[in-house]
């Protein structure tokens, strides 16, 4: 029995072969391009070999450099070198340095040149203490910076130099935030203004879960107000209260407290 192919069938066969050849060519081109990209990441002049550290010295600088170099070891997905200056794990380095050193307020990592990474750190400056959620239940004290971040266990003698704050801390590991940054800054500014007004030190500030604040002076006087009222409003009402008859007849040190939580109605108690 004889057989012959129709012209249309031959055409489909040629097209199928052509598609196979094109697919093979594209695959080869992509493989060549990918291999070239991988090869470029291994060029010696794009590999980080030096790490410089600014902001700390001695053993601290050495420890920072060690952490950075650990992140530069190995490869991404077993292919791309992690110490390539174009794809080094910058975010991971910054995150790990913050976690390892809560005292670092800022960490900046950048390429100084194609072979060197430069790390710049800035330490937090202590401004106050956090010593637990309430004065009635003190806890080990931690240093607070100007943003209200608890970052380091304080020395036992630190209480003589700083105002002590009480209240909740956010987070589980250092650094941890006391209140939010804006309310904390408002509280510290208010404490400074009241110290200047009365000429005596604010010993402690306690913020309870309801948002009530008790600002306690070294001579025993206490001002009670609501955190949401804001420092400026609280200060204005306190200055007005000093002009009232009871405060004209007695020095502030004779009072146990002044309660400013109820608007224009002020409550006080003598010792």
Coordinates of C-alpha atoms in Angstrom, one line a residue:
X1 CA 0.0 0.0 0.0
X2 CA 1.4 3.4 -1.0
X3 CA 1.6 6.5 1.2
X4 CA 2.1 10.2 0.6
X5 CA 2.1 13.3 2.9
X6 CA -0.2 16.3 2.2
X7 CA 1.6 19.6 1.8
X8 CA -0.2 21.0 4.9
X9 CA 1.2 18.2 7.1
X10 CA 4.7 18.9 5.9
X11 CA 4.3 22.5 6.7
X12 CA 3.2 21.7 10.3
X13 CA 6.2 19.5 10.7
X14 CA 8.6 22.2 9.6
X15 CA 6.9 24.8 11.9
X16 CA 7.3 22.4 14.8
X17 CA 10.9 21.9 14.1
X18 CA 11.4 25.6 13.8
X19 CA 9.8 26.2 17.2
X20 CA 12.0 23.6 18.8
X21 CA 15.1 25.3 17.3
X22 CA 14.0 28.7 18.4
X23 CA 13.3 27.5 22.0
X24 CA 16.8 25.9 22.1
X25 CA 18.4 29.1 20.9
X26 CA 16.5 31.2 23.5
X27 CA 17.4 28.8 26.3
X28 CA 21.1 28.9 25.3
X29 CA 21.0 32.7 25.1
X30 CA 19.3 33.0 28.6
X31 CA 21.8 30.5 30.0
X32 CA 24.7 32.4 28.5
X33 CA 23.4 35.7 29.9
X34 CA 22.7 34.2 33.4
X35 CA 26.2 32.7 33.4
X36 CA 27.6 36.1 32.5
X37 CA 25.8 37.8 35.3
X38 CA 27.0 35.3 37.8
X39 CA 30.5 35.6 36.5
X40 CA 30.4 39.4 36.9
X41 CA 29.5 39.0 40.6
X42 CA 32.7 37.1 41.1
X43 CA 35.0 39.8 39.7
X44 CA 37.7 40.5 42.2
X45 CA 37.3 44.3 42.1
X46 CA 33.6 44.0 43.1
X47 CA 34.3 41.8 46.2
X48 CA 34.4 43.5 49.6
X49 CA 37.7 42.8 51.4
X50 CA 37.9 45.7 53.9
X51 CA 35.5 46.9 56.6
X52 CA 36.0 50.3 58.4
X53 CA 34.1 51.3 61.5
X54 CA 33.3 54.8 62.7
X55 CA 31.7 55.9 66.0
X56 CA 33.2 53.2 68.3
X57 CA 36.8 52.2 69.0
X58 CA 38.8 49.3 70.3
X59 CA 37.0 46.1 71.1
X60 CA 33.6 47.5 70.2
X61 CA 34.9 48.4 66.7
X62 CA 36.4 44.9 66.3
X63 CA 33.1 43.3 67.4
X64 CA 31.1 45.4 64.8
X65 CA 33.6 44.5 62.1
X66 CA 33.2 40.8 63.0
X67 CA 29.4 40.9 62.7
X68 CA 29.7 42.6 59.3
X69 CA 32.2 40.1 58.0
X70 CA 30.0 37.2 59.1
X71 CA 27.2 38.5 56.9
X72 CA 29.6 38.7 54.0
X73 CA 30.5 35.0 54.1
X74 CA 28.8 32.4 51.9
X75 CA 26.5 32.8 48.9
X76 CA 22.9 33.6 48.1
X77 CA 21.0 30.5 46.9
X78 CA 24.4 28.8 46.6
X79 CA 25.3 31.0 43.6
X80 CA 25.8 34.7 44.2
X81 CA 28.6 35.8 46.6
X82 CA 27.3 37.8 49.6
X83 CA 30.5 39.9 49.7
X84 CA 29.8 41.4 46.2
X85 CA 29.6 45.2 46.8
X86 CA 26.5 45.5 44.6
X87 CA 24.4 42.9 46.5
X88 CA 25.8 42.6 50.0
X89 CA 23.1 42.2 52.7
X90 CA 23.0 45.8 54.0
X91 CA 19.6 45.5 55.7
X92 CA 20.5 42.4 57.6
X93 CA 23.7 43.9 58.8
X94 CA 21.9 47.0 60.1
X95 CA 19.2 44.9 61.8
X96 CA 21.7 42.6 63.5
X97 CA 23.8 45.5 64.7
X98 CA 20.8 47.2 66.3
X99 CA 19.8 43.9 67.9
X100 CA 23.3 43.1 69.2
X101 CA 23.9 46.7 70.4
X102 CA 20.7 48.4 71.7
X103 CA 22.9 51.4 72.7
X104 CA 23.3 52.2 68.9
X105 CA 20.7 54.9 68.1
X106 CA 21.7 54.8 64.4
X107 CA 23.6 52.4 62.1
X108 CA 24.6 53.4 58.6
X109 CA 26.3 50.9 56.2
X110 CA 27.6 52.1 52.8
X111 CA 30.2 51.2 50.2
X112 CA 33.2 53.5 50.7
X113 CA 34.6 52.1 47.4
X114 CA 34.2 48.9 45.4
X115 CA 36.4 47.0 47.9
X116 CA 35.4 48.6 51.3
X117 CA 32.3 48.8 53.4
X118 CA 32.1 51.8 55.9
X119 CA 30.0 51.4 59.0
X120 CA 29.0 54.5 61.0
X121 CA 27.3 54.1 64.4
X122 CA 26.0 56.7 66.9
X123 CA 25.4 55.8 70.5
X124 CA 22.3 56.8 72.5
X125 CA 22.7 59.5 75.1
X126 CA 21.1 58.8 78.5
X127 CA 18.5 61.3 79.6
X128 CA 16.5 59.5 82.3
X129 CA 15.7 56.2 83.9
X130 CA 12.9 53.7 83.6
X131 CA 12.5 51.6 86.8
X132 CA 9.4 49.5 86.4
X133 CA 5.7 49.9 85.7
X134 CA 4.9 51.6 89.1
X135 CA 6.7 53.2 92.0
X136 CA 5.0 50.7 94.3
X137 CA 6.6 47.8 92.3
X138 CA 10.1 49.0 91.3
X139 CA 12.2 46.9 88.9
X140 CA 15.8 47.0 87.7
X141 CA 16.4 50.4 86.1
X142 CA 17.3 51.0 82.4
X143 CA 18.7 54.1 80.8
X144 CA 16.3 56.1 78.6
X145 CA 17.5 58.2 75.7
X146 CA 15.9 61.5 74.5
X147 CA 13.3 59.5 72.5
X148 CA 12.2 57.5 75.4
X149 CA 13.9 54.3 74.3
X150 CA 15.1 51.9 77.1
X151 CA 18.4 50.5 75.9
X152 CA 20.8 49.5 78.7
X153 CA 20.8 48.4 82.3
X154 CA 21.6 51.4 84.5
X155 CA 24.2 51.5 87.4
X156 CA 22.7 51.6 90.9
X157 CA 24.0 55.2 91.4
X158 CA 22.3 56.5 88.2
X159 CA 19.2 57.4 90.2
X160 CA 21.0 60.4 91.7
X161 CA 21.6 61.9 88.3
X162 CA 18.4 61.3 86.4
X163 CA 14.7 61.6 86.7
X164 CA 13.0 58.1 87.1
X165 CA 10.1 57.2 84.9
X166 CA 7.5 54.5 85.6
X167 CA 5.0 52.9 83.2
X168 CA 4.7 50.3 80.5
X169 CA 7.4 49.5 78.0
X170 CA 6.6 48.3 74.5
X171 CA 8.3 45.2 73.1
X172 CA 10.0 42.3 74.7
X173 CA 13.8 42.8 74.1
X174 CA 16.0 45.8 74.2
X175 CA 15.7 48.4 72.8
X176 CA 12.1 49.0 74.1
X177 CA 10.0 52.1 73.8
X178 CA 8.6 54.0 76.9
X179 CA 5.2 55.6 75.9
X180 CA 5.5 57.0 72.4
X181 CA 8.2 59.5 71.4
X182 CA 6.0 62.6 71.3
X183 CA 4.3 62.1 74.7
X184 CA 7.7 61.3 76.2
X185 CA 9.3 64.4 74.9
X186 CA 6.3 66.5 76.1
X187 CA 6.8 64.9 79.6
X188 CA 10.5 65.7 79.8
X189 CA 10.0 69.2 78.6
X190 CA 7.2 69.7 81.2
X191 CA 9.4 68.3 84.0
X192 CA 12.2 70.7 83.0
X193 CA 9.9 73.7 83.0
X194 CA 8.4 72.8 86.4
X195 CA 11.9 72.3 87.9
X196 CA 12.8 75.8 86.7
X197 CA 9.5 77.2 88.1
X198 CA 9.8 75.6 91.6
X199 CA 13.6 75.4 91.9
X200 CA 13.5 71.8 92.9
X201 CA 14.2 68.5 91.2
X202 CA 11.6 66.2 89.7
X203 CA 12.4 62.9 91.2
X204 CA 10.0 60.6 89.3
X205 CA 7.2 60.5 86.8
X206 CA 4.7 57.7 86.8
X207 CA 2.2 57.0 84.0
X208 CA -0.5 54.4 84.8
X209 CA -2.5 52.2 82.4
X210 CA -5.4 54.8 82.5
X211 CA -3.1 57.6 81.3
X212 CA -2.9 59.4 84.6
X213 CA 0.5 61.0 85.4
X214 CA 2.0 61.6 88.8
X215 CA 4.9 63.9 88.7
X216 CA 6.8 63.7 92.0
X217 CA 9.2 66.3 93.3
X218 CA 12.2 65.6 95.6
X219 CA 10.5 67.4 98.5
X220 CA 7.4 65.3 98.3
X221 CA 5.0 67.5 96.4
X222 CA 3.1 65.7 93.6
X223 CA 1.3 67.0 90.5
X224 CA -1.4 64.7 89.0
X225 CA -2.7 65.2 85.5
X226 CA -3.8 63.4 82.4
X227 CA -1.2 62.5 79.8
X228 CA -3.4 63.5 76.9
X229 CA -3.7 67.1 78.2
X230 CA -0.2 67.9 76.9
X231 CA 2.7 69.6 78.7
X232 CA 1.8 73.2 77.7
X233 CA -1.7 73.0 79.0
X234 CA -0.6 71.3 82.2
X235 CA 2.1 74.0 82.8
X236 CA -0.3 76.8 82.2
X237 CA -2.9 75.5 84.7
X238 CA -0.2 74.9 87.3
X239 CA 1.1 78.5 87.0
X240 CA -2.5 79.7 87.4
X241 CA -2.9 77.5 90.5
X242 CA 0.1 79.1 92.1
X243 CA -1.8 82.3 92.1
X244 CA -4.7 80.9 94.0
X245 CA -5.1 81.7 97.7
X246 CA -4.0 78.3 99.2
X247 CA -0.7 78.6 97.4
X248 CA -0.2 82.2 98.4
X249 CA -0.6 81.1 102.1
X250 CA 1.6 78.0 101.9
X251 CA 4.8 77.1 100.1
X252 CA 4.5 74.3 97.6
X253 CA 6.5 72.0 99.9
X254 CA 3.6 72.1 102.4
X255 CA 1.3 70.4 99.8
X256 CA 1.0 66.6 99.3
X257 CA -0.5 67.0 95.8
X258 CA -2.2 69.2 93.3
X259 CA -4.7 67.4 91.0
X260 CA -5.2 68.9 87.6
X261 CA -7.2 66.2 86.0
X262 CA -10.6 67.9 86.1
X263 CA -10.3 70.9 83.9
X264 CA -10.9 74.2 85.8
X265 CA -11.6 72.4 89.1
X266 CA -8.3 71.9 90.9
X267 CA -8.0 69.7 93.9
X268 CA -5.2 69.8 96.5
X269 CA -4.2 68.3 99.8
X270 CA -1.9 69.7 102.5
X271 CA 0.6 67.4 104.2

